GROMACS .gro file of C-alpha atoms in nm:
model
  335
    1MET     CA    1  -0.008  -0.031  -0.024
    2ASP     CA    2   0.164   0.363  -0.109
    3CYS     CA    3   0.120   0.635   0.117
    4LEU     CA    4   0.023   0.977   0.041
    5ASP     CA    5   0.338   1.163   0.075
    6GLY     CA    6   0.573   0.908  -0.130
    7ASP     CA    7   0.772   0.852   0.140
    8SER     CA    8   0.958   0.506   0.061
    9ASP     CA    9   1.035   0.464   0.424
   10ASP     CA   10   0.642   0.467   0.512
   11VAL     CA   11   0.531   0.235   0.332
   12ALA     CA   12   0.587  -0.091   0.502
   13LYS     CA   13   0.457   0.033   0.806
   14CYS     CA   14   0.123   0.135   0.576
   15GLN     CA   15  -0.020  -0.258   0.683
   16PRO     CA   16  -0.395  -0.374   0.870
   17ILE     CA   17  -0.407  -0.162   1.248
   18LYS     CA   18  -0.443  -0.496   1.493
   19LEU     CA   19  -0.793  -0.612   1.620
   20LEU     CA   20  -0.817  -0.640   1.951
   21SER     CA   21  -1.199  -0.705   2.005
   22LYS     CA   22  -1.527  -0.728   1.809
   23LYS     CA   23  -1.909  -0.749   1.917
   24LYS     CA   24  -2.214  -0.715   1.805
   25ILE     CA   25  -2.389  -0.541   2.105
   26SER     CA   26  -2.711  -0.368   1.931
   27ASP     CA   27  -2.949  -0.463   1.593
   28GLU     CA   28  -3.001  -0.084   1.621
   29TYR     CA   29  -2.726   0.191   1.409
   30ILE     CA   30  -2.409   0.253   1.645
   31LEU     CA   31  -2.458   0.694   1.556
   32ASN     CA   32  -2.155   0.817   1.838
   33SER     CA   33  -1.909   0.715   2.093
   34ALA     CA   34  -1.651   0.823   2.374
   35VAL     CA   35  -1.440   0.670   2.542
   36ASN     CA   36  -1.220   0.727   2.926
   37ASN     CA   37  -0.973   0.835   2.952
   38LEU     CA   38  -0.965   0.774   3.351
   39VAL     CA   39  -1.076   0.400   3.337
   40GLN     CA   40  -0.878   0.214   3.112
   41ALA     CA   41  -1.152   0.024   2.813
   42GLN     CA   42  -1.486   0.233   2.923
   43SER     CA   43  -1.636   0.330   2.671
   44ALA     CA   44  -1.980   0.417   2.590
   45VAL     CA   45  -2.169   0.466   2.276
   46VAL     CA   46  -2.529   0.611   2.102
   47LEU     CA   47  -2.755   0.407   1.996
   48ALA     CA   48  -3.056   0.511   1.677
   49THR     CA   49  -3.285   0.429   1.943
   50HIS     CA   50  -3.196   0.767   2.180
   51GLU     CA   51  -3.017   0.524   2.435
   52VAL     CA   52  -2.679   0.515   2.576
   53LEU     CA   53  -2.490   0.179   2.628
   54GLN     CA   54  -2.185   0.198   2.882
   55PHE     CA   55  -1.958  -0.106   2.840
   56ASP     CA   56  -1.624  -0.232   2.900
   57VAL     CA   57  -1.427  -0.268   2.597
   58THR     CA   58  -1.168  -0.529   2.732
   59ASN     CA   59  -1.389  -0.733   2.822
   60GLU     CA   60  -1.678  -0.669   2.596
   61THR     CA   61  -1.918  -0.630   2.872
   62LYS     CA   62  -2.220  -0.448   2.849
   63ILE     CA   63  -2.226  -0.187   3.163
   64LEU     CA   64  -2.546  -0.052   3.176
   65CYS     CA   65  -2.816   0.117   2.960
   66VAL     CA   66  -2.944   0.521   3.017
   67LYS     CA   67  -3.243   0.633   2.818
   68GLY     CA   68  -3.290   0.986   2.910
   69HIS     CA   69  -3.320   1.188   2.563
   70GLU     CA   70  -3.689   1.198   2.369
   71LYS     CA   71  -3.513   1.293   1.986
   72LEU     CA   72  -3.119   1.220   1.823
   73ILE     CA   73  -2.858   1.259   2.054
   74THR     CA   74  -2.602   1.463   1.939
   75GLY     CA   75  -2.303   1.445   2.213
   76ILE     CA   76  -2.138   1.202   2.405
   77LYS     CA   77  -1.826   1.258   2.611
   78PHE     CA   78  -1.670   1.119   2.975
   79SER     CA   79  -1.571   1.370   3.202
   80SER     CA   80  -1.180   1.464   3.208
   81LYS     CA   81  -1.212   1.514   3.591
   82THR     CA   82  -1.459   1.281   3.729
   83PRO     CA   83  -1.433   0.902   3.610
   84SER     CA   84  -1.769   0.787   3.605
   85LEU     CA   85  -1.968   1.124   3.477
   86LEU     CA   86  -2.104   1.084   3.154
   87PHE     CA   87  -2.283   1.363   2.905
   88THR     CA   88  -2.484   1.357   2.652
   89SER     CA   89  -2.646   1.637   2.437
   90SER     CA   90  -2.977   1.597   2.195
   91VAL     CA   91  -3.251   1.777   1.983
   92ASP     CA   92  -3.455   1.773   2.234
   93GLY     CA   93  -3.324   2.095   2.364
   94LYS     CA   94  -3.135   1.854   2.699
   95ILE     CA   95  -2.784   1.812   2.810
   96HIS     CA   96  -2.789   1.575   3.128
   97ALA     CA   97  -2.501   1.442   3.338
   98TRP     CA   98  -2.480   1.118   3.425
   99ASP     CA   99  -2.328   0.924   3.689
  100LEU     CA  100  -2.303   0.598   3.599
  101ARG     CA  101  -2.190   0.500   3.953
  102SER     CA  102  -2.578   0.474   4.093
  103SER     CA  103  -2.825   0.575   3.819
  104THR     CA  104  -2.961   0.586   3.503
  105SER     CA  105  -3.153   0.901   3.574
  106PRO     CA  106  -2.935   1.175   3.466
  107VAL     CA  107  -2.763   1.386   3.773
  108GLN     CA  108  -2.754   1.724   3.657
  109SER     CA  109  -2.944   1.902   3.345
  110PHE     CA  110  -2.844   2.197   3.128
  111LEU     CA  111  -3.131   2.368   2.873
  112ASP     CA  112  -3.180   2.714   2.770
  113ASP     CA  113  -3.586   2.772   2.743
  114THR     CA  114  -3.547   3.168   2.726
  115ASP     CA  115  -3.785   3.208   2.431
  116GLY     CA  116  -4.077   2.947   2.549
  117SER     CA  117  -3.917   2.635   2.421
  118LEU     CA  118  -3.602   2.449   2.460
  119LYS     CA  119  -3.322   2.519   2.214
  120PRO     CA  120  -3.244   2.176   2.022
  121PHE     CA  121  -2.854   2.097   2.078
  122THR     CA  122  -2.610   1.966   1.790
  123CYS     CA  123  -2.330   1.952   2.013
  124PHE     CA  124  -2.122   2.040   2.335
  125ASP     CA  125  -1.811   2.024   2.502
  126PHE     CA  126  -1.673   2.188   2.863
  127ASN     CA  127  -1.353   2.371   2.906
  128MET     CA  128  -1.011   2.242   3.055
  129ASP     CA  129  -1.150   2.259   3.415
  130GLU     CA  130  -1.480   2.182   3.374
  131THR     CA  131  -1.628   2.508   3.532
  132HIS     CA  132  -1.795   2.583   3.175
  133LEU     CA  133  -2.033   2.418   2.920
  134CYS     CA  134  -2.059   2.519   2.565
  135ALA     CA  135  -2.334   2.452   2.335
  136GLY     CA  136  -2.463   2.475   2.000
  137THR     CA  137  -2.775   2.496   1.869
  138GLU     CA  138  -2.991   2.429   1.532
  139LEU     CA  139  -3.072   2.737   1.353
  140ILE     CA  140  -3.353   2.899   1.524
  141ARG     CA  141  -3.562   3.186   1.304
  142ASP     CA  142  -3.316   3.348   1.138
  143ASP     CA  143  -3.035   3.288   1.507
  144SER     CA  144  -2.787   2.994   1.576
  145PHE     CA  145  -2.690   2.988   1.929
  146ILE     CA  146  -2.367   2.919   2.099
  147LEU     CA  147  -2.498   2.936   2.444
  148PHE     CA  148  -2.284   2.854   2.779
  149TRP     CA  149  -2.350   2.750   3.144
  150ASP     CA  150  -2.194   2.750   3.519
  151GLN     CA  151  -2.159   2.345   3.501
  152ARG     CA  152  -2.116   2.360   3.868
  153THR     CA  153  -2.509   2.529   3.891
  154SER     CA  154  -2.673   2.420   3.539
  155LYS     CA  155  -2.678   2.910   3.553
  156THR     CA  156  -2.701   3.030   3.270
  157LEU     CA  157  -2.442   3.251   3.186
  158GLY     CA  158  -2.555   3.398   2.862
  159GLY     CA  159  -2.444   3.342   2.459
  160TYR     CA  160  -2.351   3.449   2.138
  161TRP     CA  161  -2.586   3.446   1.815
  162ASN     CA  162  -2.448   3.654   1.544
  163SER     CA  163  -2.107   3.467   1.396
  164HIS     CA  164  -2.315   3.171   1.250
  165THR     CA  165  -2.606   3.210   1.041
  166ASP     CA  166  -2.677   2.807   0.981
  167ASP     CA  167  -2.642   2.514   1.228
  168ILE     CA  168  -2.393   2.470   1.469
  169THR     CA  169  -2.239   2.165   1.367
  170HIS     CA  170  -1.920   2.179   1.656
  171VAL     CA  171  -1.794   2.333   1.899
  172GLN     CA  172  -1.405   2.295   2.121
  173PHE     CA  173  -1.274   2.443   2.431
  174SER     CA  174  -0.917   2.488   2.348
  175SER     CA  175  -0.738   2.214   2.561
  176THR     CA  176  -0.449   2.474   2.691
  177CYS     CA  177  -0.663   2.814   2.765
  178ASP     CA  178  -1.036   2.829   2.918
  179SER     CA  179  -1.097   3.122   2.739
  180GLY     CA  180  -1.022   2.965   2.369
  181LEU     CA  181  -1.366   2.801   2.226
  182ALA     CA  182  -1.379   2.688   1.780
  183THR     CA  183  -1.684   2.652   1.608
  184SER     CA  184  -1.814   2.553   1.333
  185SER     CA  185  -2.156   2.549   1.159
  186LEU     CA  186  -2.334   2.466   0.812
  187ASP     CA  187  -2.256   2.825   0.658
  188GLY     CA  188  -1.897   2.699   0.643
  189LEU     CA  189  -1.730   2.936   0.884
  190ILE     CA  190  -1.466   2.773   1.192
  191ASN     CA  191  -1.476   3.054   1.439
  192ILE     CA  192  -1.222   3.110   1.726
  193PHE     CA  193  -1.368   3.321   2.052
  194ASP     CA  194  -1.195   3.456   2.305
  195THR     CA  195  -1.505   3.416   2.552
  196THR     CA  196  -1.302   3.622   2.853
  197GLN     CA  197  -1.409   3.955   2.611
  198SER     CA  198  -1.697   4.137   2.666
  199SER     CA  199  -1.899   4.123   2.369
  200GLU     CA  200  -1.938   3.881   2.100
  201ASP     CA  201  -1.766   4.107   1.857
  202LYS     CA  202  -1.484   4.183   2.079
  203ALA     CA  203  -1.463   3.803   2.179
  204LEU     CA  204  -1.440   3.652   1.787
  205ILE     CA  205  -1.049   3.663   1.704
  206ASN     CA  206  -1.007   3.447   1.391
  207THR     CA  207  -1.274   3.359   1.087
  208LEU     CA  208  -1.205   3.024   0.850
  209ASN     CA  209  -1.426   3.068   0.594
  210THR     CA  210  -1.380   2.679   0.421
  211GLU     CA  211  -1.675   2.775   0.150
  212CYS     CA  212  -1.879   2.471   0.250
  213SER     CA  213  -2.049   2.359   0.523
  214VAL     CA  214  -1.851   2.181   0.774
  215ASN     CA  215  -1.922   1.850   0.915
  216LYS     CA  216  -1.698   1.794   1.160
  217PHE     CA  217  -1.339   1.985   1.253
  218ALA     CA  218  -1.016   1.989   1.470
  219TRP     CA  219  -0.825   2.229   1.673
  220ALA     CA  220  -0.483   2.132   1.823
  221LEU     CA  221  -0.251   2.350   2.041
  222ASP     CA  222  -0.113   2.581   1.815
  223ASP     CA  223  -0.400   2.687   1.633
  224HIS     CA  224  -0.364   2.454   1.332
  225VAL     CA  225  -0.732   2.285   1.243
  226SER     CA  226  -0.821   2.025   1.013
  227CYS     CA  227  -1.191   1.995   0.900
  228ILE     CA  228  -1.451   1.738   0.696
  229THR     CA  229  -1.695   1.949   0.457
  230GLY     CA  230  -1.973   1.913   0.348
  231ASN     CA  231  -1.885   1.831  -0.093
  232GLU     CA  232  -1.621   1.503   0.125
  233GLU     CA  233  -1.300   1.772   0.095
  234TYR     CA  234  -1.073   1.736   0.384
  235GLN     CA  235  -0.887   2.059   0.446
  236PHE     CA  236  -0.610   2.174   0.713
  237TRP     CA  237  -0.580   2.585   0.775
  238SER     CA  238  -0.198   2.661   0.932
  239VAL     CA  239  -0.128   2.969   1.109
  240GLU     CA  240   0.125   3.045   0.879
  241GLU     CA  241  -0.114   3.065   0.526
  242THR     CA  242  -0.436   3.245   0.486
  243LYS     CA  243  -0.576   2.953   0.235
  244PRO     CA  244  -0.648   2.603   0.355
  245SER     CA  245  -0.477   2.297   0.165
  246VAL     CA  246  -0.750   2.106   0.022
  247LEU     CA  247  -0.805   1.728  -0.088
  248SER     CA  248  -1.083   1.627  -0.206
  249ARG     CA  249  -1.217   1.224  -0.133
  250GLU     CA  250  -1.154   1.147  -0.493
  251ASP     CA  251  -0.726   1.296  -0.452
  252ILE     CA  252  -0.728   1.106  -0.130
  253SER     CA  253  -0.828   0.747  -0.276
  254THR     CA  254  -0.619   0.814  -0.581
  255ASP     CA  255  -0.304   0.929  -0.386
  256SER     CA  256  -0.319   0.609  -0.163
  257LYS     CA  257  -0.475   0.346  -0.405
  258CYS     CA  258  -0.743   0.285  -0.117
  259LYS     CA  259  -1.142   0.280  -0.230
  260ILE     CA  260  -1.275   0.576  -0.007
  261ASP     CA  261  -1.656   0.561  -0.044
  262PHE     CA  262  -1.667   0.872   0.274
  263LEU     CA  263  -1.469   1.108   0.539
  264ILE     CA  264  -1.558   0.986   0.870
  265ASP     CA  265  -1.402   1.196   1.127
  266THR     CA  266  -1.094   1.378   1.200
  267PHE     CA  267  -0.909   1.409   1.570
  268VAL     CA  268  -0.537   1.509   1.692
  269ALA     CA  269  -0.403   1.230   1.840
  270GLY     CA  270  -0.083   1.322   2.005
  271GLN     CA  271   0.094   1.610   1.849
  272SER     CA  272  -0.048   1.432   1.512
  273PHE     CA  273  -0.410   1.548   1.297
  274CYS     CA  274  -0.538   1.208   1.179
  275LEU     CA  275  -0.822   1.168   0.915
  276ALA     CA  276  -1.004   0.853   0.931
  277THR     CA  277  -1.239   0.740   0.587
  278GLY     CA  278  -1.425   0.441   0.489
  279THR     CA  279  -1.612   0.229   0.229
  280ASN     CA  280  -1.989   0.104   0.254
  281SER     CA  281  -1.871  -0.253   0.337
  282GLY     CA  282  -1.728  -0.137   0.680
  283SER     CA  283  -1.355  -0.085   0.612
  284VAL     CA  284  -1.137   0.223   0.728
  285GLN     CA  285  -0.838   0.395   0.599
  286LEU     CA  286  -0.632   0.563   0.862
  287TYR     CA  287  -0.422   0.887   0.782
  288ARG     CA  288  -0.153   1.139   0.965
  289ARG     CA  289  -0.099   1.439   0.812
  290LYS     CA  290   0.278   1.464   0.740
  291LYS     CA  291   0.372   1.840   0.681
  292LYS     CA  292   0.171   1.899   0.345
  293PHE     CA  293   0.043   1.588   0.290
  294LEU     CA  294  -0.184   1.249   0.430
  295LYS     CA  295   0.056   0.934   0.502
  296ASN     CA  296  -0.161   0.621   0.479
  297ILE     CA  297  -0.031   0.450   0.872
  298GLY     CA  298  -0.283   0.208   0.853
  299SER     CA  299  -0.587   0.027   0.760
  300LEU     CA  300  -0.941  -0.107   0.959
  301LYS     CA  301  -1.023  -0.405   0.881
  302ASP     CA  302  -1.193  -0.752   0.906
  303GLY     CA  303  -1.399  -0.595   1.220
  304HIS     CA  304  -1.737  -0.427   1.081
  305THR     CA  305  -1.930  -0.566   0.782
  306ASP     CA  306  -2.120  -0.261   0.742
  307ILE     CA  307  -2.120   0.179   0.708
  308VAL     CA  308  -1.876   0.298   1.001
  309ARG     CA  309  -2.008   0.599   1.131
  310THR     CA  310  -1.800   0.734   1.456
  311ILE     CA  311  -1.425   0.689   1.573
  312SER     CA  312  -1.290   0.760   1.855
  313TYR     CA  313  -0.945   0.774   2.072
  314ASN     CA  314  -0.788   0.679   2.345
  315LYS     CA  315  -0.502   0.851   2.496
  316GLY     CA  316  -0.414   0.477   2.588
  317HIS     CA  317  -0.330   0.449   2.179
  318CYS     CA  318  -0.670   0.224   2.120
  319LEU     CA  319  -0.919   0.312   1.863
  320VAL     CA  320  -1.288   0.259   1.904
  321THR     CA  321  -1.508   0.207   1.614
  322GLY     CA  322  -1.885   0.169   1.593
  323GLY     CA  323  -2.078   0.132   1.240
  324GLU     CA  324  -2.442   0.040   1.159
  325ASP     CA  325  -2.407  -0.291   1.251
  326GLY     CA  326  -2.449  -0.264   1.538
  327ARG     CA  327  -2.010  -0.385   1.647
  328ILE     CA  328  -1.767  -0.227   1.822
  329CYS     CA  329  -1.488  -0.288   1.800
  330THR     CA  330  -1.120  -0.208   1.926
  331TRP     CA  331  -0.791  -0.157   1.758
  332LYS     CA  332  -0.430  -0.119   1.848
  333ILE     CA  333  -0.251   0.146   1.708
  334SER     CA  334   0.039   0.388   1.808
  335LEU     CA  335   0.026   0.730   1.669
   0.00000   0.00000   0.00000
């Protein structure tokens, strides 16, 4: 298998990634997943039935099933401070916090009904010290909202609603600074904010225009950004350049000589930007950005039999994938 940067020393490394385990845990589609970096081998997945399953990926045992949302669950994330705490967001207008030790009911909820009805949440994140929580909404009449809460009290702290003109698709706090926030939208913009500022206009410090809807993005420590767009492009934005480097799905497929039907996700692992691509039969190709190129670092095969919808990276060098076959697979990887 050839690598995208053409480095012959790396070609031998483009090989199947070791499959550690696979298990069919549901007859429903798995839409999203999260790994717990505080508890080894603990993960959670979102089903199309609006349920959340928590399980141990080592012995493939289901630990808990929680049901608390009436509509599509749009986000899931473990706390980085409290091992037993899991958060979920939904277009039903609620973000729930779950204590997985003792309860199948939420221990805390976040919502905004200041306009008379609950705002549908499309994504969420909390800052580095987990004092504040942020969520993005669908377009409501002519506004899409970026809302903030005090995570300790559930108190609403206000929001932004002038920087995007369509559904918010992703929000992400900086991993090094509690006041840094990046957001993306179907309007094609990725905005970077300093949330310590007194107004939305002052808080907006940078805007990246992808010229297409943004499905997902990753934001690194040095303010570089990678994203996947609605027209199946992978864009990489560098602080040194005014325009991104762009690779279409066809470009990546042709250069790597690998079949690609869609782009799954982009994420940061260690100091590297990574891209995962998939096929309709369930295989996955994994790439790492190297300088101005993508390097194919391996393939995930023989785990899934249908489209892979979600991929989560564990800091212990493990990937967890879930798909429309209802399977969860774990893979050993070194990045």
